[in-house]
PDB file of C-alpha atoms in Angstrom:
ATOM      1  CA  MET A  29      20.878  -0.419  -7.527  1.00  0.00           C
ATOM      2  CA  HIS A  30      17.179   0.173  -8.158  1.00  0.00           C
ATOM      3  CA  LYS A  31      15.073   1.029  -5.128  1.00  0.00           C
ATOM      4  CA  ALA A  32      11.642   0.171  -3.798  1.00  0.00           C
ATOM      5  CA  VAL A  33      10.027   2.796  -1.562  1.00  0.00           C
ATOM      6  CA  ILE A  34       7.258   1.279   0.553  1.00  0.00           C
ATOM      7  CA  ILE A  35       5.223   3.444   2.929  1.00  0.00           C
ATOM      8  CA  GLY A  36       2.878   2.054   5.535  1.00  0.00           C
ATOM      9  CA  VAL A  37       5.261  -0.427   7.141  1.00  0.00           C
ATOM     10  CA  GLY A  38       4.449  -1.735  10.610  1.00  0.00           C
ATOM     11  CA  PRO A  39       4.743  -5.096  12.410  1.00  0.00           C
ATOM     12  CA  ASP A  40       6.540  -8.025  10.821  1.00  0.00           C
ATOM     13  CA  ARG A  41       3.365  -9.991  10.054  1.00  0.00           C
ATOM     14  CA  GLY A  42       1.734  -7.017   8.391  1.00  0.00           C
ATOM     15  CA  LEU A  43       1.353  -6.313   4.671  1.00  0.00           C
ATOM     16  CA  GLY A  44       3.873  -3.449   4.604  1.00  0.00           C
ATOM     17  CA  ALA A  45       6.686  -5.442   6.204  1.00  0.00           C
ATOM     18  CA  GLN A  46       6.051  -8.455   3.985  1.00  0.00           C
ATOM     19  CA  LEU A  47       6.049  -6.244   0.873  1.00  0.00           C
ATOM     20  CA  CYS A  48       9.466  -4.980   1.936  1.00  0.00           C
ATOM     21  CA  LYS A  49      10.832  -8.510   2.259  1.00  0.00           C
ATOM     22  CA  ARG A  50       9.309  -9.630  -1.042  1.00  0.00           C
ATOM     23  CA  PHE A  51      10.745  -6.729  -3.039  1.00  0.00           C
ATOM     24  CA  ALA A  52      14.162  -7.199  -1.433  1.00  0.00           C
ATOM     25  CA  LYS A  53      14.065 -10.671  -3.023  1.00  0.00           C
ATOM     26  CA  GLU A  54      13.527  -8.943  -6.384  1.00  0.00           C
ATOM     27  CA  GLY A  55      17.034  -7.528  -5.956  1.00  0.00           C
ATOM     28  CA  LEU A  56      15.929  -4.024  -5.041  1.00  0.00           C
ATOM     29  CA  HIS A  57      17.231  -1.849  -2.232  1.00  0.00           C
ATOM     30  CA  VAL A  58      14.137  -1.472  -0.075  1.00  0.00           C
ATOM     31  CA  VAL A  59      13.356   1.771   1.729  1.00  0.00           C
ATOM     32  CA  ALA A  60      10.873   0.926   4.497  1.00  0.00           C
ATOM     33  CA  VAL A  61       8.793   3.915   5.559  1.00  0.00           C
ATOM     34  CA  GLY A  62       6.466   4.254   8.513  1.00  0.00           C
ATOM     35  CA  ARG A  63       5.895   6.053  11.789  1.00  0.00           C
ATOM     36  CA  THR A  64       7.399   3.553  14.248  1.00  0.00           C
ATOM     37  CA  ARG A  65      11.196   3.346  14.284  1.00  0.00           C
ATOM     38  CA  ALA A  66      11.330  -0.010  16.068  1.00  0.00           C
ATOM     39  CA  SER A  67       9.150  -1.740  13.469  1.00  0.00           C
ATOM     40  CA  LEU A  68      11.175  -0.307  10.582  1.00  0.00           C
ATOM     41  CA  ASP A  69      14.479  -1.306  12.183  1.00  0.00           C
ATOM     42  CA  ALA A  70      13.249  -4.877  12.626  1.00  0.00           C
ATOM     43  CA  VAL A  71      12.272  -5.171   8.949  1.00  0.00           C
ATOM     44  CA  VAL A  72      15.575  -3.718   7.766  1.00  0.00           C
ATOM     45  CA  ALA A  73      17.526  -6.069  10.036  1.00  0.00           C
ATOM     46  CA  ASP A  74      15.666  -9.120   8.702  1.00  0.00           C
ATOM     47  CA  ILE A  75      16.287  -8.114   5.077  1.00  0.00           C
ATOM     48  CA  ARG A  76      19.999  -7.539   5.672  1.00  0.00           C
ATOM     49  CA  LYS A  77      20.285 -10.817   7.558  1.00  0.00           C
ATOM     50  CA  ALA A  78      18.830 -12.564   4.500  1.00  0.00           C
ATOM     51  CA  GLY A  79      21.425 -10.921   2.246  1.00  0.00           C
ATOM     52  CA  GLY A  80      19.322  -8.067   0.929  1.00  0.00           C
ATOM     53  CA  GLU A  81      19.760  -4.321   1.074  1.00  0.00           C
ATOM     54  CA  ALA A  82      17.440  -2.024   2.993  1.00  0.00           C
ATOM     55  CA  SER A  83      17.181   1.229   4.870  1.00  0.00           C
ATOM     56  CA  SER A  84      14.382   3.028   6.642  1.00  0.00           C
ATOM     57  CA  VAL A  85      12.814   6.458   6.957  1.00  0.00           C
ATOM     58  CA  VAL A  86      10.384   7.620   9.631  1.00  0.00           C
ATOM     59  CA  ALA A  87       7.699   9.700   7.936  1.00  0.00           C
ATOM     60  CA  ASP A  88       4.022  10.600   8.183  1.00  0.00           C
ATOM     61  CA  ALA A  89       2.219   9.873   4.894  1.00  0.00           C
ATOM     62  CA  THR A  90      -0.174  12.783   5.458  1.00  0.00           C
ATOM     63  CA  LYS A  91       2.537  15.441   5.834  1.00  0.00           C
ATOM     64  CA  GLU A  92       3.662  17.022   2.575  1.00  0.00           C
ATOM     65  CA  VAL A  93       7.047  18.013   3.956  1.00  0.00           C
ATOM     66  CA  ASP A  94       7.722  14.436   5.140  1.00  0.00           C
ATOM     67  CA  VAL A  95       6.841  12.852   1.806  1.00  0.00           C
ATOM     68  CA  ALA A  96       8.862  15.381  -0.196  1.00  0.00           C
ATOM     69  CA  ALA A  97      11.876  14.886   2.089  1.00  0.00           C
ATOM     70  CA  LEU A  98      11.530  11.106   1.785  1.00  0.00           C
ATOM     71  CA  PHE A  99      11.892  11.100  -1.989  1.00  0.00           C
ATOM     72  CA  SER A 100      14.588  13.773  -1.880  1.00  0.00           C
ATOM     73  CA  ASP A 101      16.639  11.574   0.450  1.00  0.00           C
ATOM     74  CA  VAL A 102      16.034   8.391  -1.536  1.00  0.00           C
ATOM     75  CA  GLY A 103      17.339   9.906  -4.777  1.00  0.00           C
ATOM     76  CA  THR A 104      16.444   9.321  -8.391  1.00  0.00           C
ATOM     77  CA  ASP A 105      16.737   5.558  -8.833  1.00  0.00           C
ATOM     78  CA  VAL A 106      13.263   4.624  -7.555  1.00  0.00           C
ATOM     79  CA  ASP A 107      11.924   1.716  -9.600  1.00  0.00           C
ATOM     80  CA  VAL A 108       8.810   0.932  -7.589  1.00  0.00           C
ATOM     81  CA  ALA A 109       6.853   2.950  -5.032  1.00  0.00           C
ATOM     82  CA  ILE A 110       4.072   1.377  -2.959  1.00  0.00           C
ATOM     83  CA  TYR A 111       1.452   3.313  -0.992  1.00  0.00           C
ATOM     84  CA  ASN A 112       0.208   0.995   1.739  1.00  0.00           C
ATOM     85  CA  ALA A 113      -0.914   3.517   4.387  1.00  0.00           C
ATOM     86  CA  GLY A 114      -4.434   3.592   5.793  1.00  0.00           C
ATOM     87  CA  ASN A 115      -6.307   1.622   8.419  1.00  0.00           C
ATOM     88  CA  ASN A 116      -9.985   0.777   8.516  1.00  0.00           C
ATOM     89  CA  THR A 117     -12.037   3.575  10.092  1.00  0.00           C
ATOM     90  CA  PRO A 118     -15.546   2.348  10.953  1.00  0.00           C
ATOM     91  CA  GLY A 119     -18.332   4.587  12.211  1.00  0.00           C
ATOM     92  CA  ARG A 120     -21.895   5.716  11.513  1.00  0.00           C
ATOM     93  CA  ILE A 121     -22.334   9.112   9.871  1.00  0.00           C
ATOM     94  CA  LEU A 122     -24.606  10.669  12.532  1.00  0.00           C
ATOM     95  CA  GLU A 123     -22.164   9.838  15.317  1.00  0.00           C
ATOM     96  CA  MET A 124     -19.070  10.848  13.323  1.00  0.00           C
ATOM     97  CA  GLU A 125     -17.018  13.965  14.055  1.00  0.00           C
ATOM     98  CA  SER A 126     -15.864  15.868  10.989  1.00  0.00           C
ATOM     99  CA  SER A 127     -12.262  15.590  12.212  1.00  0.00           C
ATOM    100  CA  TYR A 128     -12.557  11.779  12.211  1.00  0.00           C
ATOM    101  CA  PHE A 129     -13.826  11.776   8.625  1.00  0.00           C
ATOM    102  CA  GLU A 130     -11.066  14.148   7.534  1.00  0.00           C
ATOM    103  CA  LYS A 131      -8.360  12.103   9.246  1.00  0.00           C
ATOM    104  CA  SER A 132      -9.570   8.951   7.485  1.00  0.00           C
ATOM    105  CA  TRP A 133      -9.459  10.761   4.117  1.00  0.00           C
ATOM    106  CA  ARG A 134      -6.014  12.228   4.804  1.00  0.00           C
ATOM    107  CA  VAL A 135      -4.442   8.839   5.449  1.00  0.00           C
ATOM    108  CA  ALA A 136      -6.248   6.725   2.858  1.00  0.00           C
ATOM    109  CA  CYS A 137      -6.526   9.233  -0.016  1.00  0.00           C
ATOM    110  CA  TYR A 138      -4.670  12.543   0.414  1.00  0.00           C
ATOM    111  CA  GLY A 139      -1.466  10.752   1.419  1.00  0.00           C
ATOM    112  CA  GLY A 140      -1.745   8.701  -1.772  1.00  0.00           C
ATOM    113  CA  PHE A 141      -1.768  11.930  -3.783  1.00  0.00           C
ATOM    114  CA  LEU A 142       1.333  13.251  -2.000  1.00  0.00           C
ATOM    115  CA  PHE A 143       3.176   9.942  -2.392  1.00  0.00           C
ATOM    116  CA  GLY A 144       2.152   9.411  -6.005  1.00  0.00           C
ATOM    117  CA  ARG A 145       3.093  12.948  -7.024  1.00  0.00           C
ATOM    118  CA  GLU A 146       6.569  12.745  -5.473  1.00  0.00           C
ATOM    119  CA  ALA A 147       7.154   9.323  -7.018  1.00  0.00           C
ATOM    120  CA  LEU A 148       6.159  10.718 -10.424  1.00  0.00           C
ATOM    121  CA  ARG A 149       8.573  13.617 -10.040  1.00  0.00           C
ATOM    122  CA  HIS A 150      11.383  11.076  -9.767  1.00  0.00           C
ATOM    123  CA  MET A 151      10.144   8.542 -12.320  1.00  0.00           C
ATOM    124  CA  VAL A 152       8.801  10.619 -15.224  1.00  0.00           C
ATOM    125  CA  PRO A 153      12.180  12.139 -16.197  1.00  0.00           C
ATOM    126  CA  ARG A 154      13.518   8.549 -16.539  1.00  0.00           C
ATOM    127  CA  LYS A 155      10.318   7.384 -18.288  1.00  0.00           C
ATOM    128  CA  ARG A 156      10.159   4.244 -16.168  1.00  0.00           C
ATOM    129  CA  GLY A 157       8.803   3.152 -12.807  1.00  0.00           C
ATOM    130  CA  THR A 158       5.903   1.414 -11.098  1.00  0.00           C
ATOM    131  CA  ILE A 159       3.548   2.961  -8.542  1.00  0.00           C
ATOM    132  CA  LEU A 160       1.233   0.600  -6.655  1.00  0.00           C
ATOM    133  CA  PHE A 161      -1.598   1.473  -4.257  1.00  0.00           C
ATOM    134  CA  THR A 162      -3.224  -0.752  -1.644  1.00  0.00           C
ATOM    135  CA  GLY A 163      -7.007  -0.831  -1.937  1.00  0.00           C
ATOM    136  CA  ALA A 164      -9.727  -2.629  -0.012  1.00  0.00           C
ATOM    137  CA  SER A 165     -13.285  -3.905  -0.361  1.00  0.00           C
ATOM    138  CA  ALA A 166     -14.187  -0.294   0.450  1.00  0.00           C
ATOM    139  CA  SER A 167     -12.553   0.850  -2.784  1.00  0.00           C
ATOM    140  CA  LEU A 168     -15.421  -0.667  -4.793  1.00  0.00           C
ATOM    141  CA  ARG A 169     -18.589  -0.298  -2.716  1.00  0.00           C
ATOM    142  CA  GLY A 170     -20.178   1.661   0.094  1.00  0.00           C
ATOM    143  CA  ARG A 171     -21.217  -0.148   3.245  1.00  0.00           C
ATOM    144  CA  ALA A 172     -23.260   0.920   6.259  1.00  0.00           C
ATOM    145  CA  GLY A 173     -21.023   1.875   9.149  1.00  0.00           C
ATOM    146  CA  TYR A 174     -17.983   2.597   7.005  1.00  0.00           C
ATOM    147  CA  GLY A 175     -18.760   5.886   5.244  1.00  0.00           C
ATOM    148  CA  ALA A 176     -15.418   7.521   6.045  1.00  0.00           C
ATOM    149  CA  PHE A 177     -13.292   4.556   4.985  1.00  0.00           C
ATOM    150  CA  ASN A 178     -15.423   3.755   1.893  1.00  0.00           C
ATOM    151  CA  SER A 179     -15.183   7.282   0.523  1.00  0.00           C
ATOM    152  CA  ALA A 180     -11.450   7.608   1.233  1.00  0.00           C
ATOM    153  CA  LYS A 181     -10.545   4.292  -0.386  1.00  0.00           C
ATOM    154  CA  ALA A 182     -12.807   4.922  -3.389  1.00  0.00           C
ATOM    155  CA  GLY A 183     -11.089   8.270  -3.818  1.00  0.00           C
ATOM    156  CA  LEU A 184      -7.679   6.616  -3.739  1.00  0.00           C
ATOM    157  CA  ARG A 185      -8.716   4.112  -6.409  1.00  0.00           C
ATOM    158  CA  THR A 186     -10.009   6.858  -8.698  1.00  0.00           C
ATOM    159  CA  LEU A 187      -6.840   8.872  -8.136  1.00  0.00           C
ATOM    160  CA  ALA A 188      -4.728   5.835  -9.031  1.00  0.00           C
ATOM    161  CA  GLN A 189      -6.751   5.353 -12.228  1.00  0.00           C
ATOM    162  CA  ALA A 190      -6.223   8.992 -13.185  1.00  0.00           C
ATOM    163  CA  ILE A 191      -2.473   8.728 -12.595  1.00  0.00           C
ATOM    164  CA  ALA A 192      -2.339   5.510 -14.622  1.00  0.00           C
ATOM    165  CA  LYS A 193      -4.059   7.133 -17.615  1.00  0.00           C
ATOM    166  CA  GLU A 194      -2.135  10.404 -17.314  1.00  0.00           C
ATOM    167  CA  TYR A 195       1.359   8.952 -17.016  1.00  0.00           C
ATOM    168  CA  GLY A 196       1.118   5.532 -18.633  1.00  0.00           C
ATOM    169  CA  PRO A 197       2.102   7.052 -21.999  1.00  0.00           C
ATOM    170  CA  GLU A 198       5.200   8.396 -20.254  1.00  0.00           C
ATOM    171  CA  GLY A 199       6.316   4.936 -19.182  1.00  0.00           C
ATOM    172  CA  ILE A 200       4.893   4.866 -15.651  1.00  0.00           C
ATOM    173  CA  HIS A 201       2.953   1.734 -14.698  1.00  0.00           C
ATOM    174  CA  VAL A 202       0.331   2.382 -12.006  1.00  0.00           C
ATOM    175  CA  GLY A 203      -1.503  -0.455 -10.302  1.00  0.00           C
ATOM    176  CA  HIS A 204      -4.109  -0.914  -7.570  1.00  0.00           C
ATOM    177  CA  VAL A 205      -4.561  -4.045  -5.453  1.00  0.00           C
ATOM    178  CA  VAL A 206      -8.018  -4.582  -3.935  1.00  0.00           C
ATOM    179  CA  VAL A 207      -7.616  -6.578  -0.733  1.00  0.00           C
ATOM    180  CA  ASP A 208     -11.171  -7.883  -0.404  1.00  0.00           C
ATOM    181  CA  GLY A 209     -11.314  -9.113   3.163  1.00  0.00           C
ATOM    182  CA  ALA A 210      -9.368  -9.313   6.378  1.00  0.00           C
ATOM    183  CA  ILE A 211      -5.687 -10.237   6.214  1.00  0.00           C
ATOM    184  CA  TYR A 212      -4.366 -13.115   8.314  1.00  0.00           C
ATOM    185  CA  GLY A 213      -1.691 -11.063  10.000  1.00  0.00           C
ATOM    186  CA  GLU A 214      -0.553  -9.620  13.277  1.00  0.00           C
ATOM    187  CA  LYS A 215      -3.210  -6.933  13.494  1.00  0.00           C
ATOM    188  CA  ILE A 216      -6.225  -9.208  13.222  1.00  0.00           C
ATOM    189  CA  ARG A 217      -4.666 -11.802  15.498  1.00  0.00           C
ATOM    190  CA  ARG A 218      -4.142  -9.087  18.113  1.00  0.00           C
ATOM    191  CA  HIS A 219      -7.720  -7.790  17.943  1.00  0.00           C
ATOM    192  CA  PHE A 220      -9.551 -11.084  17.380  1.00  0.00           C
ATOM    193  CA  PRO A 221      -8.421 -13.975  19.613  1.00  0.00           C
ATOM    194  CA  ASP A 222     -10.332 -16.472  17.453  1.00  0.00           C
ATOM    195  CA  ALA A 223      -8.456 -15.496  14.273  1.00  0.00           C
ATOM    196  CA  ASP A 224      -6.417 -18.703  14.195  1.00  0.00           C
ATOM    197  CA  GLN A 225      -9.609 -20.797  14.288  1.00  0.00           C
ATOM    198  CA  ARG A 226     -11.047 -19.036  11.228  1.00  0.00           C
ATOM    199  CA  GLN A 227      -7.905 -18.470   9.199  1.00  0.00           C
ATOM    200  CA  ASP A 228      -9.462 -20.195   6.166  1.00  0.00           C
ATOM    201  CA  ARG A 229     -11.602 -17.071   5.799  1.00  0.00           C
ATOM    202  CA  LEU A 230      -8.649 -14.670   6.160  1.00  0.00           C
ATOM    203  CA  ILE A 231      -6.469 -13.682   3.214  1.00  0.00           C
ATOM    204  CA  ASP A 232      -2.930 -15.036   3.129  1.00  0.00           C
ATOM    205  CA  ILE A 233      -0.333 -12.223   3.269  1.00  0.00           C
ATOM    206  CA  GLU A 234       2.144 -13.975   0.993  1.00  0.00           C
ATOM    207  CA  GLY A 235      -0.595 -14.418  -1.596  1.00  0.00           C
ATOM    208  CA  ILE A 236      -1.351 -10.697  -1.509  1.00  0.00           C
ATOM    209  CA  VAL A 237       2.309  -9.775  -1.789  1.00  0.00           C
ATOM    210  CA  GLU A 238       2.656 -11.892  -4.930  1.00  0.00           C
ATOM    211  CA  CYS A 239      -0.003  -9.714  -6.598  1.00  0.00           C
ATOM    212  CA  TYR A 240       2.227  -6.654  -6.176  1.00  0.00           C
ATOM    213  CA  ALA A 241       5.263  -8.523  -7.488  1.00  0.00           C
ATOM    214  CA  PHE A 242       3.218  -9.689 -10.504  1.00  0.00           C
ATOM    215  CA  LEU A 243       2.173  -6.127 -11.351  1.00  0.00           C
ATOM    216  CA  TYR A 244       5.758  -4.928 -10.956  1.00  0.00           C
ATOM    217  CA  ARG A 245       7.102  -7.535 -13.370  1.00  0.00           C
ATOM    218  CA  GLN A 246       4.567  -6.890 -16.139  1.00  0.00           C
ATOM    219  CA  PRO A 247       6.092  -5.648 -19.403  1.00  0.00           C
ATOM    220  CA  PRO A 248       4.841  -2.338 -20.894  1.00  0.00           C
ATOM    221  CA  LYS A 249       2.924  -4.166 -23.650  1.00  0.00           C
ATOM    222  CA  ALA A 250       0.857  -6.153 -21.127  1.00  0.00           C
ATOM    223  CA  TRP A 251       0.036  -3.941 -18.169  1.00  0.00           C
ATOM    224  CA  SER A 252      -2.808  -4.450 -15.706  1.00  0.00           C
ATOM    225  CA  PHE A 253      -4.236  -1.658 -13.600  1.00  0.00           C
ATOM    226  CA  GLU A 254      -5.932  -3.725 -10.945  1.00  0.00           C
ATOM    227  CA  ILE A 255      -5.940  -7.065  -9.159  1.00  0.00           C
ATOM    228  CA  ASP A 256      -8.536  -8.061  -6.573  1.00  0.00           C
ATOM    229  CA  VAL A 257      -7.662 -10.779  -4.093  1.00  0.00           C
ATOM    230  CA  ARG A 258      -9.884 -12.660  -1.647  1.00  0.00           C
ATOM    231  CA  THR A 259     -10.292 -16.126  -0.148  1.00  0.00           C
ATOM    232  CA  SER A 260     -12.315 -18.787  -1.930  1.00  0.00           C
ATOM    233  CA  LEU A 261     -14.882 -18.524   0.884  1.00  0.00           C
ATOM    234  CA  GLU A 262     -15.470 -14.779   0.614  1.00  0.00           C
ATOM    235  CA  ASN A 263     -19.057 -13.794  -0.204  1.00  0.00           C
ATOM    236  CA  TRP A 264     -18.615 -11.053  -2.821  1.00  0.00           C
TER     237      TRP A 264
END
């Protein structure tokens, strides 16, 4: 059975968890990866209850040994690998500690390199596979107050482009999804009590997830590198 390895999985109404459930519906064995055992167990239980197959691995996306062990444990039959790690890290440059900037880069960019490289090591010998990266508005433009996050996400996008051009001829499809705005999910509802009242301006999780599934299903003679997704009300 082909497998989907998805890293950056948290609460049920988060993008990572919903990606897991969507790719289980594609008939793949989903490997949910994140740092919180309870969240991973809940996603795996839901997928199995719905008739799908899933397992979980606790791993830190920024630790080389964790990412290498993850793919070693998963085995060779990885059909799709999704890098969804990285939270927004706001802050003005003059008030920013160098450790804060580095941590932002490690999660949003360096971890993408580790994950992409290990996925390639499993996919290239088979000359097939899809690697997808989660981007953000920050992937495309700098913004005051977000220097750390902007630079990390832009770096991830450029890395993804390089991987796409380097390994596309070897049968590896690489895609990047720009999530241009806040997601209507558990995180924003927890931090912003008025989220339900302005949900028309928040991006629908299921709509985002369909973008990943679309990229995954594309045939080699009609590949896309990137999809950007936003609400109809977004000022872009």
